[in-house]
Every structure is written in C-alpha cells, then in structure tokens.
mmCIF file of C-alpha atoms in Angstrom:
data_model
loop_
_atom_site.group_PDB
_atom_site.id
_atom_site.type_symbol
_atom_site.label_atom_id
_atom_site.label_comp_id
_atom_site.label_asym_id
_atom_site.label_seq_id
_atom_site.Cartn_x
_atom_site.Cartn_y
_atom_site.Cartn_z
ATOM 1 C CA LEU A 1 17.250 -12.878 10.274
ATOM 2 C CA LEU A 2 17.991 -14.666 13.532
ATOM 3 C CA PRO A 3 17.515 -18.463 13.604
ATOM 4 C CA ARG A 4 15.391 -19.975 16.254
ATOM 5 C CA THR A 5 17.773 -21.333 18.960
ATOM 6 C CA GLU A 6 15.653 -21.832 22.083
ATOM 7 C CA GLY A 7 12.785 -24.044 22.949
ATOM 8 C CA PRO A 8 11.495 -27.242 21.318
ATOM 9 C CA ALA A 9 11.512 -27.380 17.532
ATOM 10 C CA VAL A 10 8.079 -27.515 15.986
ATOM 11 C CA PRO A 11 8.236 -29.866 12.958
ATOM 12 C CA GLY A 12 7.696 -27.867 9.709
ATOM 13 C CA SER A 13 7.934 -24.454 11.246
ATOM 14 C CA THR A 14 10.683 -21.807 11.274
ATOM 15 C CA ALA A 15 10.719 -18.507 13.205
ATOM 16 C CA ALA A 16 12.866 -15.441 13.413
ATOM 17 C CA VAL A 17 13.049 -11.989 14.874
ATOM 18 C CA VAL A 18 14.058 -8.998 12.790
ATOM 19 C CA LEU A 19 15.421 -5.956 14.613
ATOM 20 C CA SER A 20 15.224 -2.638 12.703
ATOM 21 C CA PRO A 21 16.994 0.332 14.183
ATOM 22 C CA PRO A 22 17.329 3.577 12.301
ATOM 23 C CA VAL A 23 20.377 3.493 9.940
ATOM 24 C CA GLU A 24 21.723 5.246 6.939
ATOM 25 C CA GLY A 25 20.137 3.872 3.759
ATOM 26 C CA SER A 26 17.398 1.296 3.881
ATOM 27 C CA THR A 27 16.396 -0.249 7.221
ATOM 28 C CA ALA A 28 15.670 -3.871 7.922
ATOM 29 C CA ALA A 29 11.915 -2.943 8.200
ATOM 30 C CA GLN A 30 11.988 -1.474 4.715
ATOM 31 C CA ARG A 31 13.772 -4.526 3.235
ATOM 32 C CA LEU A 32 11.313 -6.837 5.044
ATOM 33 C CA LEU A 33 8.275 -5.069 3.576
ATOM 34 C CA VAL A 34 9.767 -4.942 0.131
ATOM 35 C CA GLN A 35 10.581 -8.730 0.096
ATOM 36 C CA ALA A 36 7.103 -9.500 1.455
ATOM 37 C CA ILE A 37 5.371 -7.538 -1.296
ATOM 38 C CA ALA A 38 7.686 -8.516 -4.033
ATOM 39 C CA GLY A 39 7.675 -12.220 -2.919
ATOM 40 C CA ALA A 40 3.899 -12.684 -2.801
ATOM 41 C CA ARG A 41 2.532 -14.969 -5.451
ATOM 42 C CA GLU A 42 -1.066 -15.537 -4.589
ATOM 43 C CA ARG A 43 -2.137 -13.623 -1.441
ATOM 44 C CA LEU A 44 -0.842 -10.678 0.685
ATOM 45 C CA TYR A 45 -3.025 -9.647 3.632
ATOM 46 C CA ILE A 46 -1.711 -6.604 5.627
ATOM 47 C CA ALA A 47 -3.216 -5.121 8.786
ATOM 48 C CA ASN A 48 -1.493 -1.854 9.538
ATOM 49 C CA ALA A 49 -2.390 0.846 11.999
ATOM 50 C CA TYR A 50 -0.765 3.858 10.220
ATOM 51 C CA PHE A 51 -0.824 3.118 6.496
ATOM 52 C CA VAL A 52 0.945 6.121 4.834
ATOM 53 C CA PRO A 53 3.098 4.266 2.224
ATOM 54 C CA HIS A 54 5.816 6.087 0.225
ATOM 55 C CA SER A 55 5.582 6.054 -3.539
ATOM 56 C CA GLY A 56 7.868 3.021 -3.798
ATOM 57 C CA LEU A 57 5.629 0.839 -1.584
ATOM 58 C CA VAL A 58 2.513 2.148 -3.418
ATOM 59 C CA SER A 59 4.182 0.998 -6.696
ATOM 60 C CA LEU A 60 5.133 -2.412 -5.212
ATOM 61 C CA LEU A 61 1.606 -3.056 -3.903
ATOM 62 C CA ALA A 62 -0.060 -1.975 -7.135
ATOM 63 C CA GLU A 63 2.374 -4.117 -9.155
ATOM 64 C CA ALA A 64 1.607 -7.103 -6.902
ATOM 65 C CA ALA A 65 -2.229 -6.677 -7.576
ATOM 66 C CA ARG A 66 -1.618 -6.341 -11.291
ATOM 67 C CA ARG A 67 0.288 -9.583 -11.495
ATOM 68 C CA GLY A 68 -2.651 -11.356 -9.923
ATOM 69 C CA VAL A 69 -1.887 -11.341 -6.160
ATOM 70 C CA ASP A 70 -4.835 -10.908 -3.947
ATOM 71 C CA VAL A 71 -3.697 -7.839 -2.001
ATOM 72 C CA GLN A 72 -5.896 -6.729 0.927
ATOM 73 C CA ILE A 73 -5.062 -4.010 3.341
ATOM 74 C CA LEU A 74 -6.774 -3.344 6.663
ATOM 75 C CA THR A 75 -6.043 0.030 8.210
ATOM 76 C CA ASN A 76 -7.528 2.617 10.472
ATOM 77 C CA GLY A 77 -10.793 4.435 9.640
ATOM 78 C CA PRO A 78 -12.115 7.788 10.666
ATOM 79 C CA ARG A 79 -11.825 7.027 14.432
ATOM 80 C CA SER A 80 -8.021 6.733 14.167
ATOM 81 C CA ASP A 81 -6.153 8.292 17.139
ATOM 82 C CA VAL A 82 -3.998 10.186 14.576
ATOM 83 C CA ARG A 83 -6.461 11.839 12.134
ATOM 84 C CA THR A 84 -3.626 13.337 10.041
ATOM 85 C CA THR A 85 -2.174 9.909 9.399
ATOM 86 C CA TRP A 86 -5.519 8.602 8.292
ATOM 87 C CA LEU A 87 -6.037 11.432 6.002
ATOM 88 C CA ALA A 88 -2.417 11.166 4.572
ATOM 89 C CA GLY A 89 -2.934 7.452 3.990
ATOM 90 C CA ARG A 90 -6.076 8.063 2.031
ATOM 91 C CA SER A 91 -4.147 10.381 -0.331
ATOM 92 C CA HIS A 92 -2.526 7.144 -1.677
ATOM 93 C CA TYR A 93 -5.720 5.051 -2.070
ATOM 94 C CA GLU A 94 -6.668 5.838 -5.581
ATOM 95 C CA PRO A 95 -3.672 4.279 -7.459
ATOM 96 C CA LEU A 96 -3.885 1.301 -5.126
ATOM 97 C CA LEU A 97 -7.646 0.813 -5.755
ATOM 98 C CA GLU A 98 -7.169 1.346 -9.577
ATOM 99 C CA SER A 99 -4.615 -1.587 -9.631
ATOM 100 C CA GLY A 100 -6.961 -3.995 -7.818
ATOM 101 C CA VAL A 101 -5.691 -3.609 -4.221
ATOM 102 C CA ARG A 102 -8.614 -3.968 -1.781
ATOM 103 C CA ILE A 103 -8.488 -1.451 1.173
ATOM 104 C CA TYR A 104 -10.645 -1.762 4.232
ATOM 105 C CA GLU A 105 -10.925 0.877 7.018
ATOM 106 C CA TYR A 106 -11.598 -0.376 10.589
ATOM 107 C CA GLN A 107 -14.691 1.419 11.988
ATOM 108 C CA PRO A 108 -15.239 0.970 15.709
ATOM 109 C CA SER A 109 -12.067 2.478 17.118
ATOM 110 C CA THR A 110 -8.296 2.758 16.534
ATOM 111 C CA LEU A 111 -6.805 -0.386 15.044
ATOM 112 C CA HIS A 112 -3.337 -1.039 16.297
ATOM 113 C CA ALA A 113 -2.668 -4.369 14.466
ATOM 114 C CA LYS A 114 0.549 -4.648 12.458
ATOM 115 C CA THR A 115 0.579 -7.990 10.812
ATOM 116 C CA PHE A 116 0.944 -9.517 7.303
ATOM 117 C CA VAL A 117 0.434 -13.014 5.842
ATOM 118 C CA VAL A 118 2.075 -13.899 2.516
ATOM 119 C CA ASP A 119 0.674 -16.779 0.491
ATOM 120 C CA GLY A 120 -0.450 -18.412 3.720
ATOM 121 C CA ALA A 121 3.114 -19.658 4.071
ATOM 122 C CA TRP A 122 4.826 -17.038 6.123
ATOM 123 C CA SER A 123 3.486 -14.307 8.320
ATOM 124 C CA ALA A 124 4.652 -11.624 10.718
ATOM 125 C CA VAL A 125 3.536 -9.768 13.789
ATOM 126 C CA THR A 126 5.421 -6.527 14.051
ATOM 127 C CA THR A 127 5.712 -3.026 15.421
ATOM 128 C CA ILE A 128 6.282 -1.692 11.864
ATOM 129 C CA ASN A 129 3.772 0.825 10.411
ATOM 130 C CA LEU A 130 3.832 1.530 6.717
ATOM 131 C CA ASP A 131 4.772 5.172 7.272
ATOM 132 C CA ASN A 132 8.036 7.143 6.975
ATOM 133 C CA ARG A 133 8.601 7.481 10.754
ATOM 134 C CA SER A 134 8.396 3.691 11.358
ATOM 135 C CA LEU A 135 10.450 2.781 8.247
ATOM 136 C CA ALA A 136 13.200 5.408 8.663
ATOM 137 C CA TYR A 137 13.409 6.662 12.227
ATOM 138 C CA ASN A 138 11.977 4.291 14.702
ATOM 139 C CA ASP A 139 13.436 1.182 16.437
ATOM 140 C CA GLU A 140 11.125 -1.623 15.218
ATOM 141 C CA VAL A 141 10.942 -5.380 15.631
ATOM 142 C CA ALA A 142 9.222 -8.158 13.714
ATOM 143 C CA PHE A 143 8.417 -11.688 14.620
ATOM 144 C CA LEU A 144 8.450 -13.823 11.459
ATOM 145 C CA SER A 145 7.015 -17.343 11.056
ATOM 146 C CA LEU A 146 7.224 -19.775 8.236
ATOM 147 C CA ASP A 147 4.417 -21.894 9.687
ATOM 148 C CA PRO A 148 1.125 -22.442 7.828
ATOM 149 C CA ALA A 149 -0.791 -23.022 11.067
ATOM 150 C CA PHE A 150 0.465 -19.744 12.575
ATOM 151 C CA GLY A 151 -0.252 -17.929 9.244
ATOM 152 C CA ALA A 152 -3.826 -19.346 9.296
ATOM 153 C CA ARG A 153 -4.346 -18.008 12.788
ATOM 154 C CA ILE A 154 -3.127 -14.492 11.817
ATOM 155 C CA TYR A 155 -5.398 -14.629 8.776
ATOM 156 C CA SER A 156 -8.382 -15.722 10.908
ATOM 157 C CA VAL A 157 -7.823 -12.587 13.105
ATOM 158 C CA PHE A 158 -7.540 -10.462 9.984
ATOM 159 C CA LEU A 159 -10.887 -11.857 8.708
ATOM 160 C CA ALA A 160 -12.495 -11.275 12.077
ATOM 161 C CA ASP A 161 -11.368 -7.665 12.006
ATOM 162 C CA LEU A 162 -12.767 -7.214 8.456
ATOM 163 C CA ALA A 163 -16.184 -7.773 9.936
ATOM 164 C CA TYR A 164 -15.778 -4.470 11.569
ATOM 165 C CA ALA A 165 -14.328 -2.643 8.545
ATOM 166 C CA GLU A 166 -15.772 -0.862 5.588
ATOM 167 C CA GLU A 167 -14.305 -1.618 2.079
ATOM 168 C CA ILE A 168 -13.267 1.446 0.212
ATOM 169 C CA ARG A 169 -14.613 1.156 -3.313
ATOM 170 C CA LEU A 170 -12.995 3.126 -6.164
ATOM 171 C CA GLU A 171 -16.224 4.423 -7.690
ATOM 172 C CA ILE A 172 -17.469 5.635 -4.277
ATOM 173 C CA PHE A 173 -14.139 6.948 -3.229
ATOM 174 C CA ARG A 174 -13.883 9.091 -6.376
ATOM 175 C CA ARG A 175 -17.173 10.783 -5.388
ATOM 176 C CA ARG A 176 -16.049 12.018 -2.024
ATOM 177 C CA PRO A 177 -16.356 15.790 -1.413
ATOM 178 C CA TRP A 178 -13.659 18.179 -2.600
ATOM 179 C CA SER A 179 -13.245 19.374 1.049
ATOM 180 C CA GLN A 180 -12.278 15.795 1.903
ATOM 181 C CA ARG A 181 -9.847 15.516 -0.998
ATOM 182 C CA LEU A 182 -8.260 18.857 0.048
ATOM 183 C CA LEU A 183 -7.700 17.612 3.599
ATOM 184 C CA GLU A 184 -6.258 14.335 2.320
ATOM 185 C CA TYR A 185 -3.934 16.260 -0.119
ATOM 186 C CA GLY A 186 -2.717 18.581 2.601
ATOM 187 C CA ALA A 187 -2.044 15.703 5.046
ATOM 188 C CA GLY A 188 -0.320 13.855 2.197
ATOM 189 C CA LEU A 189 2.117 16.725 1.873
ATOM 190 C CA LEU A 190 3.188 15.923 5.370
ATOM 191 C CA SER A 191 3.727 12.223 4.757
ATOM 192 C CA ARG A 192 7.476 12.322 5.254
ATOM 193 C CA LEU A 193 6.967 13.711 8.771
ATOM 194 C CA LEU A 194 4.355 11.102 9.783
#
C-alpha cells in the first residue's frame, strides 16, 4: 500500500493505491481480495463485471456468509459483452447461494463496475475482475479508501445499480434447464483461461 502523500489531508480519511502487476505466486490483487473477504465482519458489497471466482475465492465468500457477513455480489447478466464469462461465473453460483451469499445480475446492458465496500469502513474502486486473467495475468490497479463517507457513496451507487438487477434465488436457479446447466458447466471448464 502506498500512503497518501499529495494534496490536503481529509480528517478521518486514508487513501492508497495498490498496483498489481503479474508476478510469480500470488499477486497484490489476489491478496487485496482475500484480505477484503476475510476481514469483513458485517457487510461485504462487491460489484464486479467478470465474476468467475476460483474455488479459493468461492470458499472465502461462502465462509464469510456463513459467519454472518451480509455478502452481496452484483455482476453481469445475460447481456454481458462476454457471454462465456457470464456462463462460467454462473457455474459457481450454487455453493455461494447455498451459503447465503446474495447474487444479483445486472439486466439492461454490460456492467463494468469493479468496486467493493467492506463494513462501510473501507472501500475500493478497481480495475480488478474476479477472474483468473485479472488476478494472475493482467496489470491491475485499485484505489482504496478508509473513509466512511466515500464508502457510503460507493454503496449508494451499488444500491442504485441493484434497481436494474435481478436477484438470483437458489430455488429458482436450481430449476434452470439442463441445456443452460450444460453451457455453464462447459464455460466453467474454461475458467482458468478467462
């Protein structure tokens, strides 16, 4: 993390920029996401364009929900500009929904937001997607803020976007056609490439 060194200090706020180039082992982007999920105590709101989490992130998100964290994820819906990524992401929904994670799919068009708010205390606006390409291979950057007012603003945008999203309900999701399941399964096999 880089300390804020320019501009006037805002009382009670702290900001940093995290750069995440591709490296051997875990990237700064991976560590940032793991810390955000593991550190959440009450609320974790994630808006992410290409939500194709690997099994470790699925486990962390499910564990957070099981320990009582209100985990809500807003991602692309069927009008995503990368249909394979949307299908691959859906292959991970069931264990998340079973654990209590709430998932919403944005309906009108492609969603490109990449934000999260943790406990209303700290938040991030990033270029990081929850997919393998972003976490392992891409140069990424995140602006972090430990400022409740900024977190409240990011949360208000998240809520505004939810008005255009459809919540995925476990009981309905389980009744989707087998043809849809097959497409999701096939796309899920490509997750490491997405």
